[in-house]
PDB file of C-alpha atoms in Angstrom:
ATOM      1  CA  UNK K   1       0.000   0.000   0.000  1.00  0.00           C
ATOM      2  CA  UNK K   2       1.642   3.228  -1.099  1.00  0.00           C
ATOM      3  CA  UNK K   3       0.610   6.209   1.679  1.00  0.00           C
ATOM      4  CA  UNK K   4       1.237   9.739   0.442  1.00  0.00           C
ATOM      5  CA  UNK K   5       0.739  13.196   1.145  1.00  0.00           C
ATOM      6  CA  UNK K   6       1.606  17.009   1.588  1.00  0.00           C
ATOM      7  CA  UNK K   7       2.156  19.383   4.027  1.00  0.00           C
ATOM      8  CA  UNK K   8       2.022  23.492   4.227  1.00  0.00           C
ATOM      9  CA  UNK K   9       5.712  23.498   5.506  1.00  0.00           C
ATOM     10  CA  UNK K  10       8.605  21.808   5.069  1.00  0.00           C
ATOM     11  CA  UNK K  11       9.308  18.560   6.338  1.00  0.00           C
ATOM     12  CA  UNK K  12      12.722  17.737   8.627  1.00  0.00           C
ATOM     13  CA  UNK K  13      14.906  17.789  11.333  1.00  0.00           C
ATOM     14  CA  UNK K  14      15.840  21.968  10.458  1.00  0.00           C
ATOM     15  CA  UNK K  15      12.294  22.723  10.660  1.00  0.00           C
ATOM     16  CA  UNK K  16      11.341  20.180  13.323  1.00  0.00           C
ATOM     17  CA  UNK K  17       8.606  18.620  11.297  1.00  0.00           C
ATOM     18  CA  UNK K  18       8.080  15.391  10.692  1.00  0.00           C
ATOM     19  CA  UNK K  19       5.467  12.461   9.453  1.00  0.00           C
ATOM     20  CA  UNK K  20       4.519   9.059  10.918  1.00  0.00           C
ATOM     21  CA  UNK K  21       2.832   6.443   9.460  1.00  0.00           C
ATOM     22  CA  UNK K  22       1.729   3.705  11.544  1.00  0.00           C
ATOM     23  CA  UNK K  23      -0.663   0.976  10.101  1.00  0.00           C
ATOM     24  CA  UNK K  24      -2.537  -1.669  12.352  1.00  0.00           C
ATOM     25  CA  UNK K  25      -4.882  -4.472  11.855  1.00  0.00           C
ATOM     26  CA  UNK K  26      -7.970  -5.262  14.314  1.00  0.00           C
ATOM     27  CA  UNK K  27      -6.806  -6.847  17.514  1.00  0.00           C
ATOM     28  CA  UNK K  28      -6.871 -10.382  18.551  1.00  0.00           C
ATOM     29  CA  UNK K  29      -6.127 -12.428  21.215  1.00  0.00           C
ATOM     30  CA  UNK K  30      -2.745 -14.445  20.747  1.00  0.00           C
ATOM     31  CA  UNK K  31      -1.418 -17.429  22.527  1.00  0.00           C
ATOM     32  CA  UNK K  32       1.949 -17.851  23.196  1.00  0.00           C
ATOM     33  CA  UNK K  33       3.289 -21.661  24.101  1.00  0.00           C
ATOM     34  CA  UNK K  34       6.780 -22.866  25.379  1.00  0.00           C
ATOM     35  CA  UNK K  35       7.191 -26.580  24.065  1.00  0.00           C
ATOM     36  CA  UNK K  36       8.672 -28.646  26.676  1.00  0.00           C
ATOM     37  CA  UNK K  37      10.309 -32.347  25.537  1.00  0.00           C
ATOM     38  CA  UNK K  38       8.811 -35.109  27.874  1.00  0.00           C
ATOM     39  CA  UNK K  39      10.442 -38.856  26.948  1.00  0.00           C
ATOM     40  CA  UNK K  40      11.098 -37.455  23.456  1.00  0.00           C
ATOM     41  CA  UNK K  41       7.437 -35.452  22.761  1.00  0.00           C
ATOM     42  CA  UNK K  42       7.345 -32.264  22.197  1.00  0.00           C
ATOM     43  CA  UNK K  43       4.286 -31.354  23.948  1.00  0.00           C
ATOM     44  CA  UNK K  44       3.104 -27.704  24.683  1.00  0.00           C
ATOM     45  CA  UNK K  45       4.152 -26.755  27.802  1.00  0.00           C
ATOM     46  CA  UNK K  46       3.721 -22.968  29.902  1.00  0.00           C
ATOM     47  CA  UNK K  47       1.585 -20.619  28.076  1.00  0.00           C
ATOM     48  CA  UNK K  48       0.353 -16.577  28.209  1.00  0.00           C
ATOM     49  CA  UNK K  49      -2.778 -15.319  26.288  1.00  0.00           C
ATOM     50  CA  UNK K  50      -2.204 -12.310  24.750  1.00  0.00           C
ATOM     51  CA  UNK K  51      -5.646 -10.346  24.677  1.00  0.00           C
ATOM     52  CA  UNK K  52      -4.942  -7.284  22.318  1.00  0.00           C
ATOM     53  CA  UNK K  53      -2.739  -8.113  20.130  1.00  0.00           C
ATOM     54  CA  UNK K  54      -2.844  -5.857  16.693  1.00  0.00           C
ATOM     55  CA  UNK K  55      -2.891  -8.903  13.850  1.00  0.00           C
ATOM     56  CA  UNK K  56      -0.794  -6.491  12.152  1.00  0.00           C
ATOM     57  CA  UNK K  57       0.963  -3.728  12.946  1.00  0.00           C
ATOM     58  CA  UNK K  58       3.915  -1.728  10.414  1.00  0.00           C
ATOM     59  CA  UNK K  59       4.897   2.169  11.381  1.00  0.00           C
ATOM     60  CA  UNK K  60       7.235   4.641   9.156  1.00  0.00           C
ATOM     61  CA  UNK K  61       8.755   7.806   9.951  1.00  0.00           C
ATOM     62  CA  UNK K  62      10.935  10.431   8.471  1.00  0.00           C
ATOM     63  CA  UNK K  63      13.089   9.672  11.432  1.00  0.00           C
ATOM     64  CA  UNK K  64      13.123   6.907  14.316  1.00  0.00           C
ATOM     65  CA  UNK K  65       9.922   7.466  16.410  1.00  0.00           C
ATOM     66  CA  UNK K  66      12.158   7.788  19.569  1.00  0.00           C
ATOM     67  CA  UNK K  67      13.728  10.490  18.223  1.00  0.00           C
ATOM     68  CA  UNK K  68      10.583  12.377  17.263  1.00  0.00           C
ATOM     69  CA  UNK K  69       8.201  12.100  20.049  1.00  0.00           C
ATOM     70  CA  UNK K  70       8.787  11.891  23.695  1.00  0.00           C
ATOM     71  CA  UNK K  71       8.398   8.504  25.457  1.00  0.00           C
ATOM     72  CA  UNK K  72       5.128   9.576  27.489  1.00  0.00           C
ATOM     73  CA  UNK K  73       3.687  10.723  23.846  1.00  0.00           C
ATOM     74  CA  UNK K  74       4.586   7.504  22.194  1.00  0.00           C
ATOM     75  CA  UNK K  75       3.067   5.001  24.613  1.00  0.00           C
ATOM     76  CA  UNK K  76       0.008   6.842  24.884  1.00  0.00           C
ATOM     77  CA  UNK K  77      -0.172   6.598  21.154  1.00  0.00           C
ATOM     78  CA  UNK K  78       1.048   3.151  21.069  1.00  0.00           C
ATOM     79  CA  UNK K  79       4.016   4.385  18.553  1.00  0.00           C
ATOM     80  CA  UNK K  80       6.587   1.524  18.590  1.00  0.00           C
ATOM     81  CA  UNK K  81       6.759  -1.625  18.928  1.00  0.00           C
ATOM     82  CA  UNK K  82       7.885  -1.213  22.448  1.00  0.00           C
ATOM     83  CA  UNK K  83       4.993   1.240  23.367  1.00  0.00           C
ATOM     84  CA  UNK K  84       2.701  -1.394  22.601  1.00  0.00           C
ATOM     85  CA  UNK K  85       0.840  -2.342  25.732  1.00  0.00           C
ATOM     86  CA  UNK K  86       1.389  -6.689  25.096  1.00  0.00           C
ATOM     87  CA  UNK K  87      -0.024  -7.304  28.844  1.00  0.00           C
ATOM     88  CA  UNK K  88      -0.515 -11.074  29.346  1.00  0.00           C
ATOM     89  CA  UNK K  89      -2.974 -13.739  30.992  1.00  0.00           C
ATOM     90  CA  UNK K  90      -1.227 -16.852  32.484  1.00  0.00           C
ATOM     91  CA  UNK K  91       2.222 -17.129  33.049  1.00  0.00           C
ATOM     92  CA  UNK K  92       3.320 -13.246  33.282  1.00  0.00           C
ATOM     93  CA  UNK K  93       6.986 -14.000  32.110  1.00  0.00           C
ATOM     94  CA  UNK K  94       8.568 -11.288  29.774  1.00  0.00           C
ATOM     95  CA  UNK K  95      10.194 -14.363  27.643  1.00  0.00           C
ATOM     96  CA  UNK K  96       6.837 -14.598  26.192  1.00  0.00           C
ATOM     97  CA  UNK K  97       6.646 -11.469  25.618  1.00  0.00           C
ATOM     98  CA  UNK K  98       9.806 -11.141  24.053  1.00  0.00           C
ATOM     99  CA  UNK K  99       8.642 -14.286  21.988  1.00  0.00           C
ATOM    100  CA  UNK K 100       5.455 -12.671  20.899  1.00  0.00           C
ATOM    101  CA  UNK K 101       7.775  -9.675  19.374  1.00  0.00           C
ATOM    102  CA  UNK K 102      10.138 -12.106  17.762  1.00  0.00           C
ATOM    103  CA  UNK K 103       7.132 -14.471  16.233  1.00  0.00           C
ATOM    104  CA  UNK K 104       5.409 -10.932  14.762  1.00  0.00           C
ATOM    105  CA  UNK K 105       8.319  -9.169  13.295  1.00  0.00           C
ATOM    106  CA  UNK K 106       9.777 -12.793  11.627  1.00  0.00           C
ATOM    107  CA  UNK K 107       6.579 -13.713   9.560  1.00  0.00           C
ATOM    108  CA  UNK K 108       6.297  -9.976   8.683  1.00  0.00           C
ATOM    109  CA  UNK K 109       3.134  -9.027  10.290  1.00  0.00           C
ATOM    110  CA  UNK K 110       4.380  -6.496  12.694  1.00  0.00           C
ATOM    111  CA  UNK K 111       7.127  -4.216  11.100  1.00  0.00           C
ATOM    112  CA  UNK K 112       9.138  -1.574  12.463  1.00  0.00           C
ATOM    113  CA  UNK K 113      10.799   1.100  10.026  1.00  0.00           C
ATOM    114  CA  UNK K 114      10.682  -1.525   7.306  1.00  0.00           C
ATOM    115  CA  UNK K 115      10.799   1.534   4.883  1.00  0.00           C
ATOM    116  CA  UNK K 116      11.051   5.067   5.586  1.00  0.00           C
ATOM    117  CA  UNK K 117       8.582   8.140   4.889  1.00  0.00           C
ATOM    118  CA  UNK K 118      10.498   9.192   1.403  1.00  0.00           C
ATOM    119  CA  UNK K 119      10.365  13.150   1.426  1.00  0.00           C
ATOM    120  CA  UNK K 120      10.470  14.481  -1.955  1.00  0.00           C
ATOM    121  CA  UNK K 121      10.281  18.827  -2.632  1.00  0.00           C
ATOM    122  CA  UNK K 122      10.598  19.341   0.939  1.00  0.00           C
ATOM    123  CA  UNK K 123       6.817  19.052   1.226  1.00  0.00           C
ATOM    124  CA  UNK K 124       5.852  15.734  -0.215  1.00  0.00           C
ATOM    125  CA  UNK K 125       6.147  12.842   1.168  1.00  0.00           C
ATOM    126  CA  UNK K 126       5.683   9.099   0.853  1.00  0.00           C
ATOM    127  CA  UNK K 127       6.180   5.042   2.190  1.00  0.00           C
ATOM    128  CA  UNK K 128       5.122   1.939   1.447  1.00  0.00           C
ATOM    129  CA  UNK K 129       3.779  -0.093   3.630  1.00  0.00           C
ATOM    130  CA  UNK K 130       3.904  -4.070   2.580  1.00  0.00           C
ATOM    131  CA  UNK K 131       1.249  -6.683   3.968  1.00  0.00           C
ATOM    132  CA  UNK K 132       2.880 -10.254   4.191  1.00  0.00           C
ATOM    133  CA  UNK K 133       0.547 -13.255   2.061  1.00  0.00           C
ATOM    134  CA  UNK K 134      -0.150 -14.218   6.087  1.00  0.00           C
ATOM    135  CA  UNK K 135      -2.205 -11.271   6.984  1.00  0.00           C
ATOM    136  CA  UNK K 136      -5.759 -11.544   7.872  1.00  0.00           C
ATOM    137  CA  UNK K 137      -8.675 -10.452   5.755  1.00  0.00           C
ATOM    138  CA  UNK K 138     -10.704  -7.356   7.047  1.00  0.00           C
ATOM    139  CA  UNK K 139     -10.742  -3.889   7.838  1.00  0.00           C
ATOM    140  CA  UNK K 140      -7.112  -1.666   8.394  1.00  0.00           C
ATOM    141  CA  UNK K 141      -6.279   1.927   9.560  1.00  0.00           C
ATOM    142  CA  UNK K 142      -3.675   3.690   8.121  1.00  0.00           C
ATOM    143  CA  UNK K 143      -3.178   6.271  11.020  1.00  0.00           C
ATOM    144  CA  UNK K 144      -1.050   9.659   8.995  1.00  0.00           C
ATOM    145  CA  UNK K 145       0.460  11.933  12.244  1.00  0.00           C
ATOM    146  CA  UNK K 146       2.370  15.311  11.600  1.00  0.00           C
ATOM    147  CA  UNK K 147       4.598  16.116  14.383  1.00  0.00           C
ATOM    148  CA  UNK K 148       5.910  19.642  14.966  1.00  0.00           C
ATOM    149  CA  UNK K 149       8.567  20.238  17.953  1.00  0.00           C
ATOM    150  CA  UNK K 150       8.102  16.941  19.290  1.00  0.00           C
ATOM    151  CA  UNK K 151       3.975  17.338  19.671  1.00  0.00           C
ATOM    152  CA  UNK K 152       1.519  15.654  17.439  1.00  0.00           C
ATOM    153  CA  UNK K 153      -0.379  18.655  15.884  1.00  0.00           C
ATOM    154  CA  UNK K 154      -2.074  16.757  13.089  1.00  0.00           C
ATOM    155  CA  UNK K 155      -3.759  13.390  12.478  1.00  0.00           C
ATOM    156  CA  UNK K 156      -5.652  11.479   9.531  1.00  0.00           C
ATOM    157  CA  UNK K 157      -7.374   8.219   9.685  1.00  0.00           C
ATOM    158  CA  UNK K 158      -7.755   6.392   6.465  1.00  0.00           C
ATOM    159  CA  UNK K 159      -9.487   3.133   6.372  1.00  0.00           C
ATOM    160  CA  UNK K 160      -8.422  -0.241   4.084  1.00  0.00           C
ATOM    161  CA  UNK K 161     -10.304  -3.537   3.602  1.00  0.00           C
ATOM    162  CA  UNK K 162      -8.781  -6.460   2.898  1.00  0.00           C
ATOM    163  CA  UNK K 163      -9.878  -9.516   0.948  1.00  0.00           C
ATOM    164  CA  UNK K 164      -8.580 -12.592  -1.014  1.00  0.00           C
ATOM    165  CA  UNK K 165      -9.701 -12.944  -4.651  1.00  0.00           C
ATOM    166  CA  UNK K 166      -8.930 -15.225  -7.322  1.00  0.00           C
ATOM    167  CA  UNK K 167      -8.363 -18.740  -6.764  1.00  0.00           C
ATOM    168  CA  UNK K 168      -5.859 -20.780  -4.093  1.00  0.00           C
TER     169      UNK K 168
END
């Protein structure tokens, strides 16, 4: 999905502006399992359910996200992968946690500065955001946020479906 856009002033580090784009699928509650080996089975052992867990999450900037917006900002805005709040039923351990992060970002549903925000004329400006075969059919947001000294000053919400066609 190709995400583009203008602004009224430039966009950069010398005039502190700068765009986010942070896409995210419905949430869903996740499992995550630790196999254990018992007389040669693997068999699942410990476990944590996951209850909000975006089914797919990618975010671009014009520069890291940590660099643009202060931490309070981005955890209230759930900008990051690390400002996502992954809280966790069962066993609380932050292994699984750390699992869940590793599982998401390896089969490409939850992507972190895969591709930066292009800026082209000082004022335009561009990413692409790439959905893996994997992801779920259904409805996206494509969240667009112009920050300006460290603040968010401007947001647009733009909505995607997503369905299979053809044959499989």
């Amino acid at each position: 999905v190709m995400v583009f856009g203008a602004t009224e002033r430039l966009i950069g580090p010398e005039s502190g502006e700068d765009v986010v784009i942070v896409a995210s699928g419905r949430p869903q509650a996740t499992v995550v399992r630790r196999k254990v080996n018992v007389l040669g089975f693997w068999l699942n052992g410990p476990s944590a359910v996951f209850r909000e867990v975006p089914g797919f999450y990618a975010i671009a900037a014009t520069r890291p996200v940590w660099e643009v917006l202060p931490e309070d900002v981005r955890r209230a805005a759930r900008l990051g992968l690390d400002a996502l709040p992954l809280r966790a039923e069962g066993t609380q351990a932050p292994a699984f946690r750390a699992a869940l992060l590793e599982l998401k970002q390896r089969d490409g549903r939850w992507q972190e500065y895969a591709a930066p925000v292009a800026v082209a004329g000082g004022r335009l400006f561009s990413a692409r955001v790439s959905f893996p075969d994997t992801v779920q059919t259904g409805s996206y947001r494509i969240e667009v946020l112009l920050v300006r000294e460290r603040r968010i000053v401007a947001r647009q919400e733009l909505f995607l479906r997503v369905d299979r066609v053809g044959t499989a």
